[in-house]
Coordinates of C-alpha atoms and ligand atoms in Angstrom, one line a residue:
X1 CA -60.8 -33.0 51.2
X2 CA -58.0 -31.0 49.6
X3 CA -57.6 -27.4 50.7
X4 CA -55.8 -24.6 49.0
X5 CA -52.3 -24.4 50.4
X6 CA -49.6 -21.9 51.0
X7 CA -46.2 -23.0 52.1
X8 CA -44.5 -20.8 54.6
X9 CA -40.7 -21.5 54.0
X10 CA -38.9 -21.0 57.2
X11 CA -35.5 -19.4 57.1
X12 CA -35.0 -19.0 60.9
X13 CA -36.8 -15.8 61.5
X14 CA -38.5 -15.1 64.9
X15 CA -42.2 -14.4 63.4
X16 CA -42.4 -17.4 61.3
X17 CA -45.3 -19.0 63.1
X18 CA -47.0 -15.6 63.4
X19 CA -47.0 -15.5 59.5
X20 CA -48.6 -18.9 59.4
X21 CA -51.2 -17.8 61.8
X22 CA -52.0 -14.7 59.9
X23 CA -52.4 -16.6 56.7
X24 CA -54.9 -18.9 58.3
X25 CA -56.6 -16.1 59.8
X26 CA -57.2 -15.0 56.3
X27 CA -59.0 -18.2 55.6
X28 CA -56.0 -19.9 53.7
X29 CA -54.4 -23.1 55.0
X30 CA -50.8 -23.0 55.3
X31 CA -47.9 -25.3 56.6
X32 CA -44.5 -24.1 57.8
X33 CA -41.6 -26.2 56.2
X34 CA -37.9 -25.8 56.6
X35 CA -35.9 -24.2 53.7
X36 CA -34.1 -27.5 53.5
X37 CA -37.0 -29.4 52.2
X38 CA -36.3 -30.6 48.8
X39 CA -38.2 -28.8 46.0
X40 CA -39.5 -31.9 44.6
X41 CA -41.4 -32.5 48.1
X42 CA -42.7 -29.1 48.2
X43 CA -44.0 -29.3 44.6
X44 CA -45.6 -32.7 45.4
X45 CA -47.7 -30.9 48.2
X46 CA -49.3 -28.9 45.4
X47 CA -49.1 -25.4 46.9
X48 CA -50.8 -22.3 45.5
X49 CA -47.7 -20.3 46.6
X50 CA -44.8 -19.6 48.9
X51 CA -44.0 -17.2 51.6
X52 CA -40.3 -17.0 52.4
X53 CA -39.8 -15.7 56.0
X54 CA -37.3 -13.5 57.6
X55 CA -34.0 -15.0 59.3
X56 CA -31.2 -13.8 61.2
X57 CA -28.4 -14.0 58.6
X58 CA -26.7 -12.1 55.7
X59 CA -27.6 -13.8 52.4
X60 CA -23.8 -13.5 51.2
X61 CA -22.4 -15.8 54.1
X62 CA -21.5 -19.2 53.0
X63 CA -23.3 -20.7 56.0
X64 CA -26.6 -18.7 55.5
X65 CA -29.7 -20.7 54.6
X66 CA -30.3 -20.6 50.9
X67 CA -32.7 -21.9 48.2
X68 CA -32.2 -23.2 44.8
X69 CA -33.1 -21.0 41.8
X70 CA -35.4 -23.7 40.8
X71 CA -38.1 -22.6 43.3
X72 CA -38.4 -19.4 41.3
X73 CA -39.0 -21.3 38.1
X74 CA -42.0 -23.2 39.2
X75 CA -44.3 -20.5 38.0
X76 CA -45.8 -20.2 41.4
X77 CA -46.4 -16.9 43.4
X78 CA -43.8 -16.1 45.9
X79 CA -43.7 -13.5 48.6
X80 CA -40.4 -12.8 50.4
X81 CA -40.3 -11.2 53.7
X82 CA -37.1 -9.3 55.2
X83 CA -34.4 -11.9 54.8
X84 CA -36.7 -13.7 52.4
X85 CA -36.9 -10.6 50.3
X86 CA -32.9 -10.3 50.3
X87 CA -32.7 -14.0 49.3
X88 CA -35.0 -13.5 46.4
X89 CA -32.9 -10.6 45.2
X90 CA -29.5 -12.4 45.8
X91 CA -30.4 -15.6 44.0
X92 CA -32.0 -14.0 41.1
X93 CA -28.9 -11.8 40.4
X94 CA -29.7 -8.5 42.3
X95 CA -27.4 -7.0 45.0
X96 CA -27.7 -7.1 48.7
X97 CA -25.4 -5.0 51.0
X98 CA -25.0 -4.0 54.5
X99 CA -26.4 -0.6 55.1
X100 CA -24.5 1.9 57.1
X101 CA -27.2 2.1 59.6
X102 CA -29.8 -0.6 60.8
X103 CA -33.4 0.2 60.3
X104 CA -35.4 -0.9 63.3
X105 CA -39.0 -0.4 64.5
X106 CA -41.9 1.6 63.2
X107 CA -40.7 3.2 59.8
X108 CA -42.7 5.5 57.7
X109 CA -42.8 3.9 54.2
X110 CA -44.1 4.9 50.9
X111 CA -45.9 2.6 48.6
X112 CA -46.7 2.3 45.0
X113 CA -50.3 1.6 45.3
X114 CA -50.7 0.5 41.7
X115 CA -49.0 -2.8 42.9
X116 CA -51.3 -5.8 43.5
X117 CA -50.0 -6.3 46.9
X118 CA -50.3 -2.8 48.0
X119 CA -53.9 -2.4 46.7
X120 CA -56.1 -0.4 49.2
X121 CA -53.0 0.9 51.3
X122 CA -52.4 4.6 51.5
X123 CA -49.4 6.0 49.6
X124 CA -47.5 6.3 52.9
X125 CA -48.0 4.4 56.2
X126 CA -45.9 2.8 58.8
X127 CA -44.4 -0.6 58.7
X128 CA -42.2 -2.6 61.0
X129 CA -38.5 -2.8 60.0
X130 CA -35.8 -5.1 61.6
X131 CA -32.8 -5.3 59.2
X132 CA -29.3 -4.2 58.8
X133 CA -28.7 -5.6 55.2
X134 CA -30.8 -4.2 52.3
X135 CA -31.4 -4.7 48.7
X136 CA -29.0 -2.5 46.7
X137 CA -29.7 -3.6 43.1
X138 CA -32.8 -5.1 41.7
X139 CA -32.6 -8.4 39.8
X140 CA -33.6 -8.3 36.1
X141 CA -37.3 -7.8 35.4
X142 CA -38.1 -6.3 38.8
X143 CA -39.2 -2.9 39.7
X144 CA -39.1 -0.9 43.1
X145 CA -42.7 -0.7 44.8
X146 CA -41.8 1.0 48.1
X147 CA -39.1 2.8 49.9
X148 CA -38.3 4.4 53.1
X149 CA -35.9 7.3 54.1
X150 CA -32.9 4.9 54.6
X151 CA -34.1 1.9 52.3
X152 CA -34.5 2.8 48.8
X153 CA -35.9 -0.6 47.9
X154 CA -38.1 -1.6 50.7
X155 CA -40.5 -3.7 48.2
X156 CA -39.8 -5.0 44.7
X157 CA -41.8 -7.2 42.3
X158 CA -41.7 -9.1 38.9
X159 CA -45.4 -9.3 38.4
X160 CA -45.1 -11.4 35.1
X161 CA -43.3 -14.1 37.2
X162 CA -45.5 -13.5 40.3
X163 CA -42.5 -12.7 42.5
X164 CA -43.0 -10.1 45.3
X165 CA -40.7 -9.1 48.2
X166 CA -41.0 -6.7 51.1
X167 CA -38.3 -5.5 53.4
X168 CA -40.6 -5.1 56.3
X169 CA -42.7 -7.4 58.2
X170 CA -46.3 -7.5 57.2
X171 CA -47.2 -10.2 59.9
X172 CA -46.5 -7.8 62.7
X173 CA -49.3 -5.9 64.2
X174 CA -47.1 -2.5 64.1
X175 CA -47.2 -2.7 60.3
X176 CA -50.5 -0.9 59.9
X177 CA -51.6 -2.3 56.5
X178 CA -49.5 -5.6 56.9
X179 CA -52.6 -7.7 57.0
X180 CA -53.8 -6.1 53.7
X181 CA -50.4 -6.8 52.1
X182 CA -50.8 -10.5 53.0
X183 CA -54.4 -10.5 51.9
X184 CA -53.5 -9.1 48.7
X185 CA -50.9 -11.5 48.1
X186 CA -53.3 -14.5 48.8
X187 CA -56.3 -13.1 46.9
X188 CA -54.9 -10.9 44.2
X189 CA -51.7 -12.7 43.4
X190 CA -52.2 -16.2 44.2
X191 CA -55.9 -15.9 43.4
X192 CA -57.1 -18.2 46.0
X193 CA -60.8 -18.5 47.2
X194 CA -60.2 -18.8 50.9
X195 CA -61.4 -22.3 51.8
X196 CA -60.0 -22.8 55.4
X197 CA -62.3 -22.4 58.2
X198 CA -62.8 -24.0 61.5
X199 CA -66.1 -25.7 60.3
X200 CA -64.5 -27.2 57.4
X201 CA -61.6 -28.4 59.5
X202 CA -64.1 -30.0 61.9
X203 CA -65.5 -32.0 59.0
X204 CA -62.3 -33.0 57.5
X205 CA -60.9 -34.0 60.9
X206 CA -63.8 -36.1 61.7
X207 CA -63.9 -38.0 58.6
X208 CA -60.2 -38.6 58.8
X209 CA -60.5 -39.9 62.3
X210 CA -63.5 -42.2 61.4
X211 CA -61.7 -43.5 58.3
X212 CA -58.6 -44.3 60.6
X213 CA -60.3 -45.7 63.6
X214 CA -62.9 -47.8 62.1
X215 CA -64.4 -50.1 64.6
X216 CA -61.4 -49.6 66.8
X217 CA -61.1 -48.4 70.5
X218 CA -59.7 -45.1 71.3
X219 CA -58.0 -44.1 74.6
X220 CA -57.2 -40.6 75.7
X221 CA -55.6 -39.2 78.9
X222 CA -57.9 -36.2 79.8
X223 CA -56.3 -33.6 82.0
X224 CA -58.8 -30.9 81.8
X225 CA -56.2 -28.8 79.8
X226 CA -57.4 -26.9 76.8
X227 CA -55.8 -29.4 74.3
X228 CA -56.8 -32.7 75.8
X229 CA -60.5 -31.3 76.4
X230 CA -60.8 -30.0 72.8
X231 CA -59.5 -33.4 71.6
X232 CA -62.0 -35.3 73.8
X233 CA -64.9 -33.1 72.3
X234 CA -63.6 -33.7 68.7
X235 CA -63.1 -37.5 69.1
X236 CA -66.5 -37.8 70.8
X237 CA -68.1 -36.3 67.9
X238 CA -66.2 -38.4 65.4
X239 CA -66.3 -41.8 67.1
X240 CA -68.7 -41.5 70.1
X241 CA -68.5 -44.6 72.4
X242 CA -65.5 -45.9 70.9
X243 CA -63.6 -43.3 72.8
X244 CA -62.6 -43.7 76.4
X245 CA -61.2 -40.9 78.4
X246 CA -59.5 -41.6 81.6
X247 CA -59.3 -38.3 83.8
X248 CA -56.9 -39.0 86.7
X249 CA -57.8 -36.5 89.3
X250 CA -54.7 -36.3 91.4
X251 CA -56.6 -34.2 94.1
X252 CA -53.9 -31.3 93.2
X253 CA -56.5 -29.3 90.9
X254 CA -57.8 -25.9 91.6
X255 CA -61.0 -25.6 93.6
X256 CA -64.0 -27.5 92.2
X257 CA -61.9 -28.1 89.0
X258 CA -62.3 -32.1 88.9
X259 CA -66.1 -31.8 89.2
X260 CA -66.3 -29.2 86.5
X261 CA -64.4 -31.3 84.1
X262 CA -66.5 -34.3 85.0
X263 CA -69.6 -32.3 84.6
X264 CA -68.6 -31.3 81.0
X265 CA -67.8 -34.6 79.9
X266 CA -70.0 -37.1 81.5
X267 CA -73.1 -36.2 79.6
X268 CA -71.1 -36.2 76.1
X269 CA -71.0 -39.5 74.0
X270 CA -68.0 -41.2 75.2
X271 CA -66.9 -43.4 78.2
X272 CA -65.6 -41.2 80.8
X273 CA -63.6 -42.5 83.7
X274 CA -62.6 -40.3 86.5
X275 CA -60.3 -41.7 89.0
X276 CA -60.3 -39.9 92.2
X277 CA -56.7 -40.6 93.1
X278 CA -56.2 -37.8 95.7
X279 CA -55.6 -39.8 98.8
X280 CA -53.2 -42.1 96.8
X281 CA -51.0 -38.9 95.6
X282 CA -51.1 -37.3 99.0
X283 CA -49.7 -40.5 100.7
X284 CA -46.9 -40.7 98.2
X285 CA -46.2 -36.9 98.7
X286 CA -46.1 -37.0 102.5
X287 CA -43.0 -35.4 103.8
X288 CA -41.6 -34.5 100.4
X289 CA -40.9 -30.9 99.9
X290 CA -38.0 -30.9 97.2
X291 CA -39.7 -29.5 94.0
X292 CA -38.2 -31.9 91.5
X293 CA -38.9 -34.8 93.9
X294 CA -42.6 -33.8 93.9
X295 CA -42.6 -33.6 90.1
X296 CA -41.1 -37.0 89.8
X297 CA -43.5 -38.7 92.4
X298 CA -46.5 -37.3 90.6
X299 CA -45.4 -38.1 87.1
X300 CA -44.7 -41.8 88.0
X301 CA -47.8 -42.0 90.2
X302 CA -50.0 -40.6 87.3
X303 CA -48.6 -43.3 84.8
X304 CA -49.3 -45.9 87.4
X305 CA -52.9 -44.9 87.9
X306 CA -53.5 -44.5 84.1
X307 CA -52.0 -47.8 83.4
X308 CA -54.1 -49.7 86.2
X309 CA -57.4 -48.2 84.5
X310 CA -56.2 -48.7 80.9
X311 CA -55.5 -52.4 81.7
X312 CA -59.0 -52.8 82.8
X313 CA -60.1 -51.9 79.2
X314 CA -58.2 -54.6 77.6
X315 CA -56.5 -53.8 74.4
X316 CA -57.1 -50.5 72.7
X317 CA -56.3 -49.8 69.1
X318 CA -55.5 -46.1 69.5
X319 CA -53.9 -43.8 71.8
X320 CA -55.1 -40.1 71.2
X321 CA -52.6 -37.2 71.8
X322 CA -53.2 -33.5 71.9
X323 CA -50.0 -32.8 70.0
X324 CA -50.5 -29.3 68.3
X325 CA -48.7 -27.5 65.5
X326 CA -46.0 -25.5 67.6
X327 CA -44.9 -28.9 68.9
X328 CA -44.4 -30.2 65.4
X329 CA -43.0 -27.4 63.5
X330 CA -39.3 -27.8 62.5
X331 CA -37.3 -24.7 62.8
X332 CA -35.7 -23.9 59.6
X333 CA -32.4 -23.3 61.3
X334 CA -32.3 -26.5 63.3
X335 CA -31.0 -29.7 62.0
X336 CA -33.4 -31.9 64.1
X337 CA -37.1 -31.6 64.6
X338 CA -37.9 -29.7 67.8
X339 CA -40.6 -31.8 69.1
X340 CA -41.7 -30.8 72.6
X341 CA -43.5 -33.4 74.8
X342 CA -46.6 -31.5 75.5
X343 CA -47.8 -34.0 78.1
X344 CA -46.7 -34.1 81.6
X345 CA -47.2 -37.7 81.5
X346 CA -44.1 -38.6 79.7
X347 CA -43.5 -42.1 78.5
X348 CA -47.3 -43.0 78.7
X349 CA -47.4 -44.9 75.3
X350 CA -44.9 -47.4 76.7
X351 CA -47.4 -48.5 79.4
X352 CA -50.4 -48.9 77.4
X353 CA -51.1 -51.7 74.7
X354 CA -52.1 -49.9 71.7
X355 CA -51.7 -50.1 67.7
X356 CA -51.3 -46.6 66.7
X357 CA -51.4 -42.9 67.9
X358 CA -54.0 -40.4 66.6
X359 CA -53.1 -36.7 66.8
X360 CA -56.0 -34.9 65.1
X361 CA -55.0 -31.5 66.5
X362 CA -51.3 -31.6 65.0
X363 CA -51.9 -29.1 62.4
X364 CA -53.4 -26.5 64.6
X365 CA -52.1 -23.4 66.6
X366 CA -53.2 -22.8 70.1
X367 CA -55.7 -20.3 69.3
X368 CA -57.1 -22.4 66.4
X369 CA -57.5 -25.1 69.1
X370 CA -59.5 -22.7 71.2
X371 CA -61.8 -21.7 68.3
X372 CA -62.3 -25.4 67.6
X373 CA -63.3 -26.0 71.4
X374 CA -65.7 -23.1 71.1
X375 CA -67.2 -24.6 67.8
X376 CA -67.6 -27.9 69.6
X377 CA -69.5 -26.1 72.5
X378 CA -67.0 -26.5 75.1
X379 CA -67.6 -24.1 77.9
X380 CA -65.5 -20.9 78.3
X381 CA -63.6 -21.9 81.4
X382 CA -62.1 -25.0 79.5
X383 CA -61.5 -23.3 76.2
X384 CA -59.8 -20.2 77.8
X385 CA -58.1 -22.2 80.6
X386 CA -54.9 -20.5 81.6
X387 CA -51.7 -22.9 81.5
X388 CA -51.7 -25.0 84.6
X389 CA -48.7 -27.2 85.3
X390 CA -49.1 -31.0 85.4
X391 CA -48.1 -31.4 89.0
X392 CA -50.8 -29.0 89.9
X393 CA -50.8 -27.3 93.2
X394 CA -48.3 -29.6 94.5
X395 CA -45.6 -27.1 93.2
X396 CA -47.4 -23.9 94.5
X397 CA -47.3 -25.4 98.0
X398 CA -43.8 -24.8 99.4
X399 CA -42.9 -27.4 101.8
X400 CA -45.1 -30.2 103.1
X401 CA -48.3 -31.1 101.0
X402 CA -51.1 -31.9 103.4
X403 CA -55.0 -32.1 102.8
X404 CA -55.4 -29.1 105.0
X405 CA -52.9 -27.0 103.1
X406 CA -54.3 -28.1 99.7
X407 CA -57.6 -26.7 100.9
X408 CA -56.1 -23.5 102.1
X409 CA -54.4 -22.7 98.8
X410 CA -57.4 -23.9 96.7
X411 CA -59.8 -21.5 98.6
X412 CA -57.4 -18.6 98.5
X413 CA -56.5 -19.1 94.8
X414 CA -60.2 -19.2 94.1
X415 CA -60.7 -15.8 95.7
X416 CA -57.8 -14.3 93.7
X417 CA -59.1 -15.7 90.3
X418 CA -62.6 -14.6 91.0
X419 CA -61.6 -11.0 92.0
X420 CA -59.3 -10.7 88.9
X421 CA -62.3 -11.8 86.7
X422 CA -64.6 -9.4 88.4
X423 CA -61.9 -6.6 87.8
X424 CA -61.9 -7.3 84.1
X425 CA -58.3 -8.4 84.4
X426 CA -58.6 -12.0 83.3
X427 CA -57.9 -11.7 79.7
X428 CA -54.9 -9.2 80.0
X429 CA -53.1 -11.2 82.7
X430 CA -51.7 -14.4 81.1
X431 CA -51.3 -16.4 84.2
X432 CA -52.2 -15.8 87.7
X433 CA -52.3 -17.8 90.9
X434 CA -51.6 -18.2 94.5
X435 CA -48.8 -19.8 96.1
X436 CA -48.8 -21.1 99.7
X437 CA -45.4 -20.5 101.3
X438 CA -44.1 -22.4 104.4
X439 CA -43.4 -19.0 106.1
X440 CA -45.5 -18.0 109.1
X441 CA -45.6 -14.8 110.5
X442 CA -47.1 -13.1 113.7
X443 CA -50.4 -11.0 113.4
X444 CA -53.3 -9.9 115.5
X445 CA -56.8 -10.7 114.9
X446 CA -59.2 -9.2 117.5
X447 CA -57.5 -9.3 120.6
X448 CA -55.5 -12.4 119.8
X449 CA -52.1 -13.1 118.5
X450 CA -52.0 -15.2 115.3
X451 CA -49.0 -17.1 113.8
X452 CA -50.3 -18.0 110.3
X453 CA -49.1 -18.9 106.8
X454 CA -48.0 -16.2 104.4
X455 CA -49.7 -16.5 100.9
X456 CA -48.1 -15.1 97.8
X457 CA -50.2 -14.0 94.7
X458 CA -48.5 -14.1 91.2
X459 CA -49.8 -12.6 88.1
X460 CA -47.7 -12.3 84.9
X461 CA -48.0 -11.0 81.4
X462 CA -46.2 -13.0 78.7
X463 CA -46.5 -14.1 75.1
X464 CA -44.5 -17.3 75.2
X465 CA -43.9 -18.1 79.0
X466 CA -40.3 -18.2 78.4
X467 CA -39.9 -14.6 79.6
X468 CA -42.5 -12.7 81.6
X469 CA -43.1 -9.6 83.5
X470 CA -45.3 -9.2 86.6
X471 CA -48.7 -7.9 86.0
X472 CA -49.5 -4.4 87.1
X473 CA -52.5 -5.1 89.2
X474 CA -54.1 -1.9 90.6
X475 CA -53.5 -1.6 94.2
X476 CA -57.2 -1.3 94.8
X477 CA -57.9 -4.7 93.3
X478 CA -55.0 -6.0 95.5
X479 CA -56.2 -4.6 98.6
X480 CA -59.7 -6.0 98.0
X481 CA -58.1 -9.4 97.3
X482 CA -56.0 -9.3 100.4
X483 CA -59.0 -8.2 102.6
X484 CA -61.1 -11.0 101.3
X485 CA -58.4 -13.8 101.5
X486 CA -57.4 -13.1 105.2
X487 CA -61.2 -12.8 106.1
X488 CA -62.4 -15.7 104.5
X489 CA -59.5 -18.4 104.5
X490 CA -58.4 -19.5 107.9
X491 CA -54.6 -19.9 108.6
X492 CA -53.5 -17.2 106.3
X493 CA -52.0 -14.2 108.2
X494 CA -50.3 -12.4 105.4
X495 CA -50.6 -11.6 101.8
X496 CA -47.7 -10.7 99.4
X497 CA -47.5 -9.9 95.7
X498 CA -44.5 -11.2 93.7
X499 CA -43.0 -8.4 91.6
X500 CA -40.2 -10.5 90.0
X501 CA -39.9 -10.8 86.3
X502 CA -38.7 -14.1 84.4
X503 CA -35.8 -14.2 84.2
X504 CA -34.3 -14.2 86.8
X505 CA -37.4 -15.7 88.6
X506 CA -39.5 -18.4 86.9
X507 CA -43.4 -18.2 86.8
X508 CA -44.1 -20.8 89.2
X509 CA -42.3 -20.8 92.6
X510 CA -41.1 -24.5 92.4
Ligands
XMP601 P1 -41.8 -21.7 84.7 O1 -42.4 -21.8 86.2 O2 -40.7 -22.5 84.2 O3 -43.2 -22.0 84.0 O4 -41.6 -20.1 84.5 C1 -43.4 -21.7 82.6 C2 -44.8 -22.2 82.4 O5 -44.7 -23.6 82.4 C3 -45.7 -24.0 83.3 N1 -45.1 -25.1 84.2 C4 -45.3 -26.5 84.0 N2 -46.2 -27.0 83.1 N3 -45.5 -29.3 84.0 C5 -46.3 -28.3 83.1 O6 -47.1 -28.8 82.3 C6 -44.8 -28.6 84.8 O7 -44.0 -29.4 85.7 C7 -44.6 -27.1 84.8 N4 -43.9 -26.3 85.5 C8 -44.1 -25.1 85.0 C9 -46.0 -22.8 84.3 O8 -47.3 -22.9 84.8 C10 -45.8 -21.7 83.2 O9 -47.1 -21.5 82.4

């Protein structure tokens, strides 16, 4: 099935993925393409319009990303944002200059509400600005449709040619009517019907997978994370028992997690294989305390276990991977595709005999993957699962990993998570967990001296996990958590809360 399509042309701005997500939230399918993509290729995709993103450069530098005039002659609607708006002006013969003063942050902006893209906005409202350069002379055929105190051309348009440009960022939530501007562009200017919805996507994806798989066998490494779980649910609906999921339980999951994953998948139409490899991993990890060595051992052992199981199945035709859209998008600035390996099981395909890879989530953003998971009836705890490192609790146990120490951490971590949820903080803290340190300290319980481990609690707020702040958990909540943990979990004598940001610390301790 063909969808309406908007192409977000990426000039290297920081909000590019956000633009694409906003467009999809408005029920229009869009893809992010580099500004370097040949125009013939863009045209062949048959888009209904383009959105030019922001970017960090000045349009008049030789090294800056640019675009051929040809794109403006396709007769398709274009919305330029920030750098994209300046580029439109520059290429079409207007002028862009460096302003004496940068305009940054929330800015009062006046709109010409007779413009198709400002329909329904008030005459004055707040927008999010982030620029030094500005358009100083309009290209021929354009008129000004918004201004601020220090930016006389904050928006311009040539409605006959369906060309629109805004200096501010409509995709950022600080722009009060930003969503309306995007919506107006999609529905008033591009005249779209809005045919992108998760239900539609499921049908399309299922048909595509069926057509590709035919009578073949599909193999999936199920980790219990969001992406692989949603993928398993989708494939199960598409190809049923032609799908085999291998769930390698390394024994370093959180409390009850292995059983919970099994419970969800064992009753679906698919072949579910759980390998309880805990003792095997523990044996390999005995006496190992160096973090990178732990990661390496777990990664390698994981592959070995998976490979042994896969071999029992004989030849499979397809290996399914949970690649998602942010892993796929090329940055408009980069020369090479930035493709992250989303799995911890790096190199897995080399070890399994298969014909082809299928990646039905590769067009979806993380929040869309979660929505898909909900549509497919997965339980909340899987769909909203916080990030969990592949090596699991092994990198949250400082020093020696033993069965007893795994159990201590699982029990304490469980209480921490339970109380955070009870306090209603589970959606606002992006990642939270306990770390078992190797430090012991003296305490007193009843009339006896104790000498037990210190447990650290970590909670962070972050948008991208590249930087993070520690979560301001109320003292009362921390106090209750501390009391419960020392009372209910043996061998823990002291609880501390980690108040470091990233950087300089990382989120995990190892
Ligand atoms: P750091 O500790 O680097 O973590 O600040 C950033 C995010 O990545 C997760 N993380 C991992 N995920 N395998 C993973 O799949 C790993 O080895 C690993 N180490 C850290 C971490 O939980 C956080 O969300």
